[in-house]
Amino acid sequence: IVCRALPREETAASEQSENGAPRFPKLRLANQALHPLAEEAQRGYPVELDGVVTFSHPIHPVFFLNDASGGLCVNYDDTDLPRPASGDLATVYGTTIAGGFATMVKASGLTINGRGPFPAVRSVTLEHALTGVEAAQWVELRGFLRQVEMRGGQAYLTVGAGCGESG
């Protein structure tokens, strides 16, 4: 995951609006929104992201959006926005918020622009995935399915990987 720090002059020019309230540059790539610190994400940077929906939760109002730079989680709770489907090309408007593992976007607007291809998948080890650094990224894990348990309409998988790892 790549995070880009804004040059000081770009940040200073955009920090205040006419009424003195903080104003931040609009982020247009997923990796620009992935702030390493929750406090920075919580500042509410405006975002306008175009990408493909790689997963849309069937129960909770969240989905994952990937663009050419990476992916992130989008929350659309407390809105009347439509639930996108996996494979939808979408434009998301909103602001950054701190998430459990990484920065998320709190959506205020969503446009579905048709269907599109999924990004190229990257293979990662289970050990690497469990660090959380791949949160919201489109990755694949290889292992052995040990158990499937249904709880509350959701499937929970127990997967065994090389060297006795499981998750």
PDB file of C-alpha atoms in Angstrom:
ATOM      1  CA  ILE A   1       0.000   0.000   0.000  1.00  0.00           C
ATOM      2  CA  VAL A   2       1.376   3.380  -0.965  1.00  0.00           C
ATOM      3  CA  CYS A   3       0.526   6.534   0.991  1.00  0.00           C
ATOM      4  CA  ARG A   4       1.304   9.905  -0.532  1.00  0.00           C
ATOM      5  CA  ALA A   5       2.066  12.865   1.679  1.00  0.00           C
ATOM      6  CA  LEU A   6       0.962  16.157   0.166  1.00  0.00           C
ATOM      7  CA  PRO A   7       3.660  18.765  -0.389  1.00  0.00           C
ATOM      8  CA  ARG A   8       3.461  21.458   2.293  1.00  0.00           C
ATOM      9  CA  GLU A   9       2.540  24.216  -0.158  1.00  0.00           C
ATOM     10  CA  GLU A  10      -0.384  22.184  -1.563  1.00  0.00           C
ATOM     11  CA  THR A  11      -1.614  21.424   1.956  1.00  0.00           C
ATOM     12  CA  ALA A  12      -1.283  24.993   3.211  1.00  0.00           C
ATOM     13  CA  ALA A  13      -3.162  26.434   0.243  1.00  0.00           C
ATOM     14  CA  SER A  14      -6.092  24.122   0.846  1.00  0.00           C
ATOM     15  CA  GLU A  15      -6.336  24.077   4.647  1.00  0.00           C
ATOM     16  CA  GLN A  16      -8.872  26.885   5.086  1.00  0.00           C
ATOM     17  CA  SER A  17     -11.966  27.972   3.213  1.00  0.00           C
ATOM     18  CA  GLU A  18     -13.358  31.505   3.079  1.00  0.00           C
ATOM     19  CA  ASN A  19     -15.161  31.020   6.420  1.00  0.00           C
ATOM     20  CA  GLY A  20     -11.990  29.772   8.151  1.00  0.00           C
ATOM     21  CA  ALA A  21     -13.115  26.105   8.317  1.00  0.00           C
ATOM     22  CA  PRO A  22     -10.561  23.459   7.360  1.00  0.00           C
ATOM     23  CA  ARG A  23     -10.531  22.624   3.651  1.00  0.00           C
ATOM     24  CA  PHE A  24      -8.612  19.695   2.250  1.00  0.00           C
ATOM     25  CA  PRO A  25      -7.707  18.632  -1.280  1.00  0.00           C
ATOM     26  CA  LYS A  26     -10.115  16.187  -2.925  1.00  0.00           C
ATOM     27  CA  LEU A  27      -8.605  12.705  -3.068  1.00  0.00           C
ATOM     28  CA  ARG A  28      -9.189  10.853  -6.340  1.00  0.00           C
ATOM     29  CA  LEU A  29      -7.194   7.623  -5.811  1.00  0.00           C
ATOM     30  CA  ALA A  30      -7.757   4.944  -3.181  1.00  0.00           C
ATOM     31  CA  ASN A  31      -4.115   4.960  -2.067  1.00  0.00           C
ATOM     32  CA  GLN A  32      -4.283   8.710  -1.392  1.00  0.00           C
ATOM     33  CA  ALA A  33      -7.044   8.058   1.139  1.00  0.00           C
ATOM     34  CA  LEU A  34      -5.209   5.294   3.009  1.00  0.00           C
ATOM     35  CA  HIS A  35      -3.777   7.349   5.856  1.00  0.00           C
ATOM     36  CA  PRO A  36      -1.530   5.463   8.260  1.00  0.00           C
ATOM     37  CA  LEU A  37      -2.908   7.339  11.271  1.00  0.00           C
ATOM     38  CA  ALA A  38      -6.549   7.217  12.355  1.00  0.00           C
ATOM     39  CA  GLU A  39      -6.351  10.876  13.431  1.00  0.00           C
ATOM     40  CA  GLU A  40      -5.435  11.902   9.892  1.00  0.00           C
ATOM     41  CA  ALA A  41      -8.209   9.828   8.326  1.00  0.00           C
ATOM     42  CA  GLN A  42     -10.694  11.282  10.805  1.00  0.00           C
ATOM     43  CA  ARG A  43     -10.008  14.799   9.480  1.00  0.00           C
ATOM     44  CA  GLY A  44     -12.564  14.094   6.757  1.00  0.00           C
ATOM     45  CA  TYR A  45     -10.698  14.529   3.494  1.00  0.00           C
ATOM     46  CA  PRO A  46     -13.169  14.797   0.599  1.00  0.00           C
ATOM     47  CA  VAL A  47     -12.984  11.920  -1.890  1.00  0.00           C
ATOM     48  CA  GLU A  48     -14.256  11.248  -5.390  1.00  0.00           C
ATOM     49  CA  LEU A  49     -13.190   7.776  -6.437  1.00  0.00           C
ATOM     50  CA  ASP A  50     -13.880   5.773  -9.602  1.00  0.00           C
ATOM     51  CA  GLY A  51     -13.396   2.028  -9.412  1.00  0.00           C
ATOM     52  CA  VAL A  52     -14.891  -1.435  -9.482  1.00  0.00           C
ATOM     53  CA  VAL A  53     -16.831  -2.891  -6.564  1.00  0.00           C
ATOM     54  CA  THR A  54     -15.009  -6.080  -5.583  1.00  0.00           C
ATOM     55  CA  PHE A  55     -17.329  -7.024  -2.708  1.00  0.00           C
ATOM     56  CA  SER A  56     -20.661  -5.695  -1.515  1.00  0.00           C
ATOM     57  CA  HIS A  57     -21.799  -6.972   1.866  1.00  0.00           C
ATOM     58  CA  PRO A  58     -25.257  -8.553   1.621  1.00  0.00           C
ATOM     59  CA  ILE A  59     -26.316  -7.425   5.120  1.00  0.00           C
ATOM     60  CA  HIS A  60     -24.195  -4.485   6.283  1.00  0.00           C
ATOM     61  CA  PRO A  61     -23.973  -1.169   4.376  1.00  0.00           C
ATOM     62  CA  VAL A  62     -20.336  -1.528   3.276  1.00  0.00           C
ATOM     63  CA  PHE A  63     -18.547  -2.461   0.083  1.00  0.00           C
ATOM     64  CA  PHE A  64     -14.978  -2.570  -1.203  1.00  0.00           C
ATOM     65  CA  LEU A  65     -13.928  -0.399  -4.135  1.00  0.00           C
ATOM     66  CA  ASN A  66     -10.698  -0.900  -6.084  1.00  0.00           C
ATOM     67  CA  ASP A  67      -9.114   1.505  -8.546  1.00  0.00           C
ATOM     68  CA  ALA A  68      -5.747   1.359 -10.309  1.00  0.00           C
ATOM     69  CA  SER A  69      -3.953   2.322  -7.063  1.00  0.00           C
ATOM     70  CA  GLY A  70      -5.563  -0.149  -4.649  1.00  0.00           C
ATOM     71  CA  GLY A  71      -8.714  -0.629  -2.635  1.00  0.00           C
ATOM     72  CA  LEU A  72     -10.605   0.625   0.364  1.00  0.00           C
ATOM     73  CA  CYS A  73     -13.798   0.033   2.289  1.00  0.00           C
ATOM     74  CA  VAL A  74     -16.800   2.299   1.727  1.00  0.00           C
ATOM     75  CA  ASN A  75     -19.498   2.736   4.384  1.00  0.00           C
ATOM     76  CA  TYR A  76     -22.894   4.048   3.300  1.00  0.00           C
ATOM     77  CA  ASP A  77     -24.782   3.705   6.581  1.00  0.00           C
ATOM     78  CA  ASP A  78     -27.433   6.379   7.274  1.00  0.00           C
ATOM     79  CA  THR A  79     -27.954   7.025   3.555  1.00  0.00           C
ATOM     80  CA  ASP A  80     -30.504   5.951   0.991  1.00  0.00           C
ATOM     81  CA  LEU A  81     -27.793   5.074  -1.529  1.00  0.00           C
ATOM     82  CA  PRO A  82     -28.335   1.949  -3.636  1.00  0.00           C
ATOM     83  CA  ARG A  83     -26.487  -1.253  -2.702  1.00  0.00           C
ATOM     84  CA  PRO A  84     -23.900  -1.815  -5.441  1.00  0.00           C
ATOM     85  CA  ALA A  85     -23.153  -5.292  -6.768  1.00  0.00           C
ATOM     86  CA  SER A  86     -19.750  -6.903  -7.163  1.00  0.00           C
ATOM     87  CA  GLY A  87     -18.450  -5.966 -10.603  1.00  0.00           C
ATOM     88  CA  ASP A  88     -20.221  -2.587 -10.723  1.00  0.00           C
ATOM     89  CA  LEU A  89     -18.169   0.353 -11.938  1.00  0.00           C
ATOM     90  CA  ALA A  90     -18.909   3.102  -9.439  1.00  0.00           C
ATOM     91  CA  THR A  91     -18.081   6.672  -8.554  1.00  0.00           C
ATOM     92  CA  VAL A  92     -18.096   7.296  -4.799  1.00  0.00           C
ATOM     93  CA  TYR A  93     -18.336  10.749  -3.223  1.00  0.00           C
ATOM     94  CA  GLY A  94     -17.698  11.189   0.485  1.00  0.00           C
ATOM     95  CA  THR A  95     -15.101  11.800   3.173  1.00  0.00           C
ATOM     96  CA  THR A  96     -12.385   9.775   4.887  1.00  0.00           C
ATOM     97  CA  ILE A  97     -13.057   8.229   8.300  1.00  0.00           C
ATOM     98  CA  ALA A  98     -10.981   5.977  10.549  1.00  0.00           C
ATOM     99  CA  GLY A  99     -11.758   2.286  10.118  1.00  0.00           C
ATOM    100  CA  GLY A 100     -10.920  -0.808  12.132  1.00  0.00           C
ATOM    101  CA  PHE A 101      -7.857  -1.724  10.046  1.00  0.00           C
ATOM    102  CA  ALA A 102      -7.431   1.116   7.583  1.00  0.00           C
ATOM    103  CA  THR A 103      -9.007   4.345   6.419  1.00  0.00           C
ATOM    104  CA  MET A 104     -12.557   4.022   5.125  1.00  0.00           C
ATOM    105  CA  VAL A 105     -14.776   6.332   3.104  1.00  0.00           C
ATOM    106  CA  LYS A 106     -18.110   7.499   4.477  1.00  0.00           C
ATOM    107  CA  ALA A 107     -20.151   7.802   1.277  1.00  0.00           C
ATOM    108  CA  SER A 108     -22.496  10.706   0.680  1.00  0.00           C
ATOM    109  CA  GLY A 109     -23.061   9.917  -2.996  1.00  0.00           C
ATOM    110  CA  LEU A 110     -22.765   6.928  -5.307  1.00  0.00           C
ATOM    111  CA  THR A 111     -23.151   6.599  -9.068  1.00  0.00           C
ATOM    112  CA  ILE A 112     -23.224   3.197 -10.782  1.00  0.00           C
ATOM    113  CA  ASN A 113     -21.585   3.523 -14.213  1.00  0.00           C
ATOM    114  CA  GLY A 114     -22.109   0.008 -15.609  1.00  0.00           C
ATOM    115  CA  ARG A 115     -20.089  -3.175 -15.183  1.00  0.00           C
ATOM    116  CA  GLY A 116     -16.331  -3.653 -15.327  1.00  0.00           C
ATOM    117  CA  PRO A 117     -13.501  -6.147 -14.879  1.00  0.00           C
ATOM    118  CA  PHE A 118     -12.051  -7.006 -11.507  1.00  0.00           C
ATOM    119  CA  PRO A 119      -8.472  -5.882 -10.827  1.00  0.00           C
ATOM    120  CA  ALA A 120      -5.583  -8.306 -11.217  1.00  0.00           C
ATOM    121  CA  VAL A 121      -5.341 -10.479  -8.112  1.00  0.00           C
ATOM    122  CA  ARG A 122      -2.174 -10.679  -6.006  1.00  0.00           C
ATOM    123  CA  SER A 123      -1.273 -13.831  -4.092  1.00  0.00           C
ATOM    124  CA  VAL A 124      -0.334 -13.313  -0.442  1.00  0.00           C
ATOM    125  CA  THR A 125       0.426 -15.654   2.427  1.00  0.00           C
ATOM    126  CA  LEU A 126      -2.019 -16.074   5.280  1.00  0.00           C
ATOM    127  CA  GLU A 127       0.635 -14.759   7.671  1.00  0.00           C
ATOM    128  CA  HIS A 128       0.956 -11.572   5.610  1.00  0.00           C
ATOM    129  CA  ALA A 129      -2.815 -11.139   5.265  1.00  0.00           C
ATOM    130  CA  LEU A 130      -3.302 -11.437   9.037  1.00  0.00           C
ATOM    131  CA  THR A 131      -1.108  -8.363   9.609  1.00  0.00           C
ATOM    132  CA  GLY A 132      -3.956  -6.202   8.265  1.00  0.00           C
ATOM    133  CA  VAL A 133      -1.834  -4.395   5.681  1.00  0.00           C
ATOM    134  CA  GLU A 134      -3.881  -5.927   2.876  1.00  0.00           C
ATOM    135  CA  ALA A 135      -7.226  -4.744   4.269  1.00  0.00           C
ATOM    136  CA  ALA A 136      -9.636  -3.979   1.380  1.00  0.00           C
ATOM    137  CA  GLN A 137      -7.096  -5.078  -1.250  1.00  0.00           C
ATOM    138  CA  TRP A 138      -7.983  -7.646  -3.939  1.00  0.00           C
ATOM    139  CA  VAL A 139      -5.827 -10.630  -2.996  1.00  0.00           C
ATOM    140  CA  GLU A 140      -5.951 -14.401  -3.064  1.00  0.00           C
ATOM    141  CA  LEU A 141      -4.944 -16.883  -0.372  1.00  0.00           C
ATOM    142  CA  ARG A 142      -4.182 -20.540  -0.946  1.00  0.00           C
ATOM    143  CA  GLY A 143      -4.974 -23.140   1.649  1.00  0.00           C
ATOM    144  CA  PHE A 144      -7.277 -25.951   2.683  1.00  0.00           C
ATOM    145  CA  LEU A 145     -10.876 -25.346   3.643  1.00  0.00           C
ATOM    146  CA  ARG A 146     -11.280 -27.003   7.039  1.00  0.00           C
ATOM    147  CA  GLN A 147     -14.767 -25.929   8.054  1.00  0.00           C
ATOM    148  CA  VAL A 148     -17.733 -23.823   6.941  1.00  0.00           C
ATOM    149  CA  GLU A 149     -20.037 -22.589   9.673  1.00  0.00           C
ATOM    150  CA  MET A 150     -23.216 -20.594   9.060  1.00  0.00           C
ATOM    151  CA  ARG A 151     -24.013 -17.938  11.684  1.00  0.00           C
ATOM    152  CA  GLY A 152     -26.723 -15.341  11.228  1.00  0.00           C
ATOM    153  CA  GLY A 153     -26.926 -15.964   7.480  1.00  0.00           C
ATOM    154  CA  GLN A 154     -23.185 -15.514   6.989  1.00  0.00           C
ATOM    155  CA  ALA A 155     -20.590 -18.158   6.190  1.00  0.00           C
ATOM    156  CA  TYR A 156     -17.512 -18.323   8.425  1.00  0.00           C
ATOM    157  CA  LEU A 157     -14.591 -20.229   6.941  1.00  0.00           C
ATOM    158  CA  THR A 158     -11.770 -21.975   8.746  1.00  0.00           C
ATOM    159  CA  VAL A 159      -8.839 -22.232   6.355  1.00  0.00           C
ATOM    160  CA  GLY A 160      -5.596 -24.127   6.892  1.00  0.00           C
ATOM    161  CA  ALA A 161      -2.462 -22.945   5.111  1.00  0.00           C
ATOM    162  CA  GLY A 162       1.103 -24.215   4.853  1.00  0.00           C
ATOM    163  CA  CYS A 163       3.043 -24.977   8.043  1.00  0.00           C
ATOM    164  CA  GLY A 164      -0.107 -25.454  10.108  1.00  0.00           C
ATOM    165  CA  GLU A 165      -1.321 -21.851   9.818  1.00  0.00           C
ATOM    166  CA  SER A 166      -5.059 -21.300   9.976  1.00  0.00           C
ATOM    167  CA  GLY A 167      -7.409 -18.357  10.148  1.00  0.00           C
TER     168      GLY A 167
END
